Amino acid sequence: MILAAVLLFGVVLIGWFSPRVLGRLTAGGISPGTAIAWWLLTALGVLAGALGTVLLLVLPGHGPATAITRVLHDCWAAVGHSDLPGLDPVAATFAGAALVLAGARLAVASARRRKRGIRLHRRHLDVLRLSGARPGPTLWLPEDRPIAYSLGGRDGLIVASEGLAARLSRPELDAVLAHERAHLRGRHHLLTASADVLGRALRFVPLMRELPGAVRLLVELAADRAAAARHGSGTVRSALLSIHAADGPRRALGMTGGDTEIRLRLLTSYPIGRSRFPARAKAVAGGTLALLAPPAFATGLLFATGLVSCW
């Protein structure tokens, strides 16, 4: 049970304190795509670590835990399994119940969000058919307000208003549409939906509670960067300043989503046109570390404890 307890301690540590570290790294100027990968893989690592903890408690003989902790049992017999014979079934029962409850909450939250997304997409398609327009990637609404957002799914859709086209110049309008196409191309709706489900189902964990807001802001920054790479940062900034209200459904990704002040400030700080290989290498290395953080912490703590107890 020692390995399970240490792994659980690593899960709690990462789940409670990683948002501060990830927030500082994000503010340090890394690319939005890299930051998204780090946030989501950290959350996945916490989930995997929690699942591993439950499996170590439930499996007969604790799976590989017995072999890994055998040396520690020899050096530190006071905390061995033999001294606490009745603790394992109780811990396994509570851990299994917690896993089932968390899985049920995740399944329910995911099903509800998917149902609402399908309903929202169908309503827009109904509007498209009733208007007599031909199906296409962009639905133009006869609305005076400047509206621009996108809906994900199998048939991704960009929704814009005639008021938007009237208010913006042609380069600004192209930048807005490029922003929305970046959302669809990057599957940002799926990323934000996953973050929202985790945040709703596991809100008691600080990492999961802050995950939806962080991912929603980062996908807007990523779309801004993609639009700026094609149409220039100045054009994206002027278009963003021309659209004041965030219109569109809550589950859509709109041009005015996220923290506008942060987006305006960071638009000019991203190095446009630089090679993507260093950013991808950083994303892979940091994402791997984030994913393996709980078991790596547990392994390190076990070896450190073994060295101290055997000294």
C-alpha positions as a Python dict, from the first residue, in 0.01 Angstrom:
ca = {
    (1, 'M'): (0, 0, 0),
    (2, 'I'): (302, 227, 33),
    (3, 'L'): (332, 281, -342),
    (4, 'A'): (-40, 362, -371),
    (5, 'A'): (-18, 613, -86),
    (6, 'V'): (285, 785, -236),
    (7, 'L'): (125, 795, -582),
    (8, 'L'): (-190, 945, -431),
    (9, 'F'): (23, 1207, -258),
    (10, 'G'): (179, 1294, -594),
    (11, 'V'): (-167, 1322, -755),
    (12, 'V'): (-286, 1555, -479),
    (13, 'L'): (28, 1767, -499),
    (14, 'I'): (7, 1806, -879),
    (15, 'G'): (-368, 1857, -876),
    (16, 'W'): (-357, 2130, -614),
    (17, 'F'): (-40, 2324, -698),
    (18, 'S'): (18, 2278, -1073),
    (19, 'P'): (-220, 2563, -1177),
    (20, 'R'): (21, 2818, -1028),
    (21, 'V'): (317, 2672, -1216),
    (22, 'L'): (123, 2639, -1541),
    (23, 'G'): (-8, 2995, -1509),
    (24, 'R'): (345, 3132, -1469),
    (25, 'L'): (473, 2929, -1762),
    (26, 'T'): (184, 3049, -1977),
    (27, 'A'): (255, 3410, -1883),
    (28, 'G'): (620, 3356, -1969),
    (29, 'G'): (556, 3378, -2343),
    (30, 'I'): (532, 3015, -2456),
    (31, 'S'): (313, 2946, -2756),
    (32, 'P'): (-59, 2895, -2687),
    (33, 'G'): (-52, 2549, -2844),
    (34, 'T'): (226, 2441, -2611),
    (35, 'A'): (41, 2582, -2311),
    (36, 'I'): (-279, 2399, -2410),
    (37, 'A'): (-86, 2071, -2436),
    (38, 'W'): (72, 2123, -2094),
    (39, 'W'): (-257, 2205, -1922),
    (40, 'L'): (-450, 1914, -2072),
    (41, 'L'): (-170, 1659, -2030),
    (42, 'T'): (-124, 1762, -1667),
    (43, 'A'): (-494, 1700, -1611),
    (44, 'L'): (-466, 1366, -1791),
    (45, 'G'): (-165, 1274, -1577),
    (46, 'V'): (-360, 1349, -1259),
    (47, 'L'): (-649, 1132, -1381),
    (48, 'A'): (-412, 849, -1476),
    (49, 'G'): (-234, 876, -1141),
    (50, 'A'): (-563, 858, -952),
    (51, 'L'): (-667, 554, -1157),
    (52, 'G'): (-329, 392, -1091),
    (53, 'T'): (-373, 451, -718),
    (54, 'V'): (-710, 275, -721),
    (55, 'L'): (-577, -17, -925),
    (56, 'L'): (-283, -65, -688),
    (57, 'L'): (-527, -84, -398),
    (58, 'V'): (-785, -306, -567),
    (59, 'L'): (-565, -555, -755),
    (60, 'P'): (-473, -870, -563),
    (61, 'G'): (-130, -828, -411),
    (62, 'H'): (-135, -464, -532),
    (63, 'G'): (-6, -565, -875),
    (64, 'P'): (358, -460, -922),
    (65, 'A'): (359, -258, -600),
    (66, 'T'): (481, -550, -390),
    (67, 'A'): (793, -602, -598),
    (68, 'I'): (873, -232, -613),
    (69, 'T'): (839, -175, -239),
    (70, 'R'): (1003, -496, -120),
    (71, 'V'): (1332, -323, -52),
    (72, 'L'): (1158, -52, 147),
    (73, 'H'): (978, -314, 355),
    (74, 'D'): (1310, -470, 444),
    (75, 'C'): (1460, -134, 543),
    (76, 'W'): (1155, 22, 701),
    (77, 'A'): (958, -264, 856),
    (78, 'A'): (766, -33, 1085),
    (79, 'V'): (543, 84, 801),
    (80, 'G'): (514, -250, 624),
    (81, 'H'): (191, -416, 519),
    (82, 'S'): (218, -675, 795),
    (83, 'D'): (161, -412, 1064),
    (84, 'L'): (-169, -294, 917),
    (85, 'P'): (-345, -609, 797),
    (86, 'G'): (-698, -463, 802),
    (87, 'L'): (-630, -135, 623),
    (88, 'D'): (-603, -261, 264),
    (89, 'P'): (-966, -377, 216),
    (90, 'V'): (-1103, -55, 363),
    (91, 'A'): (-879, 165, 148),
    (92, 'A'): (-957, -40, -163),
    (93, 'T'): (-1332, -12, -98),
    (94, 'F'): (-1326, 366, -59),
    (95, 'A'): (-1090, 408, -356),
    (96, 'G'): (-1309, 192, -579),
    (97, 'A'): (-1623, 382, -477),
    (98, 'A'): (-1452, 716, -547),
    (99, 'L'): (-1343, 593, -891),
    (100, 'V'): (-1695, 478, -981),
    (101, 'L'): (-1846, 808, -864),
    (102, 'A'): (-1591, 1017, -1056),
    (103, 'G'): (-1643, 806, -1369),
    (104, 'A'): (-2019, 846, -1346),
    (105, 'R'): (-1990, 1225, -1307),
    (106, 'L'): (-1759, 1244, -1609),
    (107, 'A'): (-1994, 1031, -1820),
    (108, 'V'): (-2302, 1234, -1727),
    (109, 'A'): (-2131, 1570, -1785),
    (110, 'S'): (-1994, 1454, -2120),
    (111, 'A'): (-2332, 1321, -2236),
    (112, 'R'): (-2513, 1641, -2138),
    (113, 'R'): (-2265, 1862, -2315),
    (114, 'R'): (-2271, 1651, -2630),
    (115, 'K'): (-2653, 1657, -2637),
    (116, 'R'): (-2662, 2037, -2602),
    (117, 'G'): (-2397, 2080, -2870),
    (118, 'I'): (-2588, 1863, -3117),
    (119, 'R'): (-2909, 2056, -3044),
    (120, 'L'): (-2732, 2389, -3098),
    (121, 'H'): (-2580, 2276, -3427),
    (122, 'R'): (-2916, 2151, -3554),
    (123, 'R'): (-3083, 2484, -3474),
    (124, 'H'): (-2826, 2665, -3685),
    (125, 'L'): (-2874, 2421, -3973),
    (126, 'D'): (-3250, 2476, -3948),
    (127, 'V'): (-3193, 2852, -3977),
    (128, 'L'): (-2974, 2788, -4279),
    (129, 'R'): (-3244, 2582, -4451),
    (130, 'L'): (-3524, 2826, -4368),
    (131, 'S'): (-3323, 3118, -4504),
    (132, 'G'): (-3290, 2943, -4839),
    (133, 'A'): (-2912, 2977, -4839),
    (134, 'R'): (-2693, 2698, -4965),
    (135, 'P'): (-2509, 2491, -4703),
    (136, 'G'): (-2151, 2605, -4664),
    (137, 'P'): (-1877, 2666, -4409),
    (138, 'T'): (-2008, 3017, -4325),
    (139, 'L'): (-2362, 3111, -4227),
    (140, 'W'): (-2435, 3483, -4279),
    (141, 'L'): (-2708, 3615, -4051),
    (142, 'P'): (-2920, 3921, -4141),
    (143, 'E'): (-2822, 4095, -3818),
    (144, 'D'): (-2695, 4450, -3765),
    (145, 'R'): (-2483, 4358, -3464),
    (146, 'P'): (-2125, 4241, -3534),
    (147, 'I'): (-2136, 3867, -3470),
    (148, 'A'): (-1866, 3610, -3540),
    (149, 'Y'): (-1832, 3266, -3385),
    (150, 'S'): (-1781, 2905, -3485),
    (151, 'L'): (-1945, 2576, -3397),
    (152, 'G'): (-1743, 2257, -3386),
    (153, 'G'): (-1841, 1902, -3464),
    (154, 'R'): (-1833, 1681, -3769),
    (155, 'D'): (-1971, 1962, -3988),
    (156, 'G'): (-1793, 2267, -3852),
    (157, 'L'): (-1974, 2593, -3911),
    (158, 'I'): (-1875, 2960, -3897),
    (159, 'V'): (-2154, 3205, -3815),
    (160, 'A'): (-2112, 3574, -3904),
    (161, 'S'): (-2349, 3866, -3941),
    (162, 'E'): (-2400, 4121, -4213),
    (163, 'G'): (-2339, 4387, -3949),
    (164, 'L'): (-1991, 4247, -3900),
    (165, 'A'): (-1910, 4280, -4270),
    (166, 'A'): (-2048, 4635, -4271),
    (167, 'R'): (-1843, 4748, -3972),
    (168, 'L'): (-1506, 4595, -4064),
    (169, 'S'): (-1277, 4659, -4356),
    (170, 'R'): (-1212, 4373, -4594),
    (171, 'P'): (-871, 4283, -4439),
    (172, 'E'): (-1024, 4291, -4089),
    (173, 'L'): (-1313, 4070, -4198),
    (174, 'D'): (-1071, 3822, -4353),
    (175, 'A'): (-873, 3818, -4028),
    (176, 'V'): (-1189, 3745, -3826),
    (177, 'L'): (-1285, 3458, -4056),
    (178, 'A'): (-929, 3325, -4040),
    (179, 'H'): (-956, 3334, -3661),
    (180, 'E'): (-1272, 3124, -3670),
    (181, 'R'): (-1125, 2882, -3926),
    (182, 'A'): (-828, 2834, -3692),
    (183, 'H'): (-1073, 2723, -3422),
    (184, 'L'): (-1222, 2462, -3653),
    (185, 'R'): (-887, 2347, -3792),
    (186, 'G'): (-733, 2313, -3445),
    (187, 'R'): (-1038, 2129, -3305),
    (188, 'H'): (-1054, 2391, -3031),
    (189, 'H'): (-1419, 2312, -2962),
    (190, 'L'): (-1324, 1956, -2866),
    (191, 'L'): (-1045, 2081, -2640),
    (192, 'T'): (-1268, 2331, -2461),
    (193, 'A'): (-1546, 2073, -2431),
    (194, 'S'): (-1306, 1824, -2268),
    (195, 'A'): (-1183, 2090, -2027),
    (196, 'D'): (-1540, 2194, -1942),
    (197, 'V'): (-1640, 1835, -1867),
    (198, 'L'): (-1341, 1781, -1638),
    (199, 'G'): (-1402, 2112, -1466),
    (200, 'R'): (-1769, 2035, -1408),
    (201, 'A'): (-1721, 1676, -1289),
    (202, 'L'): (-1405, 1724, -1077),
    (203, 'R'): (-1445, 2079, -958),
    (204, 'F'): (-1308, 1999, -613),
    (205, 'V'): (-958, 1963, -767),
    (206, 'P'): (-805, 2311, -827),
    (207, 'L'): (-641, 2201, -1152),
    (208, 'M'): (-970, 2081, -1296),
    (209, 'R'): (-1155, 2388, -1166),
    (210, 'E'): (-919, 2628, -1344),
    (211, 'L'): (-875, 2414, -1656),
    (212, 'P'): (-1184, 2536, -1853),
    (213, 'G'): (-1100, 2906, -1820),
    (214, 'A'): (-735, 2852, -1904),
    (215, 'V'): (-806, 2641, -2214),
    (216, 'R'): (-1077, 2878, -2339),
    (217, 'L'): (-836, 3173, -2321),
    (218, 'L'): (-550, 2977, -2477),
    (219, 'V'): (-753, 2861, -2778),
    (220, 'E'): (-843, 3225, -2845),
    (221, 'L'): (-475, 3318, -2826),
    (222, 'A'): (-390, 3032, -3063),
    (223, 'A'): (-655, 3145, -3312),
    (224, 'D'): (-531, 3505, -3284),
    (225, 'R'): (-180, 3388, -3361),
    (226, 'A'): (-295, 3190, -3665),
    (227, 'A'): (-491, 3488, -3799),
    (228, 'A'): (-199, 3726, -3730),
    (229, 'A'): (40, 3499, -3917),
    (230, 'R'): (-176, 3534, -4226),
    (231, 'H'): (-312, 3889, -4203),
    (232, 'G'): (-82, 4068, -3958),
    (233, 'S'): (-109, 4147, -3588),
    (234, 'G'): (-228, 4503, -3655),
    (235, 'T'): (-523, 4386, -3860),
    (236, 'V'): (-630, 4135, -3594),
    (237, 'R'): (-596, 4401, -3322),
    (238, 'S'): (-807, 4654, -3510),
    (239, 'A'): (-1074, 4392, -3582),
    (240, 'L'): (-1082, 4287, -3218),
    (241, 'L'): (-1115, 4648, -3103),
    (242, 'S'): (-1402, 4703, -3346),
    (243, 'I'): (-1611, 4422, -3194),
    (244, 'H'): (-1702, 4509, -2837),
    (245, 'A'): (-1971, 4262, -2730),
    (246, 'A'): (-1925, 3887, -2714),
    (247, 'D'): (-2222, 3761, -2914),
    (248, 'G'): (-2309, 3401, -2983),
    (249, 'P'): (-2403, 3087, -2791),
    (250, 'R'): (-2212, 3004, -2475),
    (251, 'R'): (-2063, 2686, -2620),
    (252, 'A'): (-1944, 2855, -2938),
    (253, 'L'): (-1599, 3006, -2983),
    (254, 'G'): (-1637, 3370, -3080),
    (255, 'M'): (-1395, 3635, -3195),
    (256, 'T'): (-1452, 3830, -2873),
    (257, 'G'): (-1410, 3532, -2641),
    (258, 'G'): (-1153, 3517, -2363),
    (259, 'D'): (-987, 3811, -2192),
    (260, 'T'): (-969, 4080, -2460),
    (261, 'E'): (-707, 4285, -2273),
    (262, 'I'): (-470, 3987, -2250),
    (263, 'R'): (-527, 3900, -2614),
    (264, 'L'): (-450, 4253, -2729),
    (265, 'R'): (-136, 4265, -2518),
    (266, 'L'): (-3, 3929, -2637),
    (267, 'L'): (-85, 3977, -3005),
    (268, 'T'): (235, 4172, -3065),
    (269, 'S'): (455, 3952, -2844),
    (270, 'Y'): (433, 3625, -3035),
    (271, 'P'): (716, 3569, -3285),
    (272, 'I'): (527, 3528, -3611),
    (273, 'G'): (701, 3329, -3883),
    (274, 'R'): (959, 3155, -3664),
    (275, 'S'): (1026, 2785, -3712),
    (276, 'R'): (771, 2566, -3535),
    (277, 'F'): (1016, 2287, -3452),
    (278, 'P'): (1144, 2435, -3121),
    (279, 'A'): (789, 2503, -3007),
    (280, 'R'): (681, 2150, -3093),
    (281, 'A'): (986, 2000, -2921),
    (282, 'K'): (910, 2208, -2611),
    (283, 'A'): (546, 2100, -2622),
    (284, 'V'): (638, 1732, -2646),
    (285, 'A'): (903, 1748, -2373),
    (286, 'G'): (691, 1953, -2135),
    (287, 'G'): (378, 1751, -2211),
    (288, 'T'): (557, 1423, -2139),
    (289, 'L'): (683, 1562, -1809),
    (290, 'A'): (334, 1688, -1721),
    (291, 'L'): (174, 1354, -1806),
    (292, 'L'): (426, 1155, -1600),
    (293, 'A'): (452, 1401, -1311),
    (294, 'P'): (252, 1201, -1050),
    (295, 'P'): (426, 862, -1104),
    (296, 'A'): (765, 1034, -1141),
    (297, 'F'): (712, 1215, -813),
    (298, 'A'): (602, 890, -646),
    (299, 'T'): (905, 699, -776),
    (300, 'G'): (1144, 972, -668),
    (301, 'L'): (992, 992, -322),
    (302, 'L'): (1006, 614, -280),
    (303, 'F'): (1373, 599, -373),
    (304, 'A'): (1453, 896, -149),
    (305, 'T'): (1269, 734, 142),
    (306, 'G'): (1449, 408, 79),
    (307, 'L'): (1789, 575, 81),
    (308, 'V'): (1712, 760, 404),
    (309, 'S'): (1569, 455, 579),
    (310, 'C'): (1858, 231, 471),
    (311, 'W'): (2131, 481, 555),
}
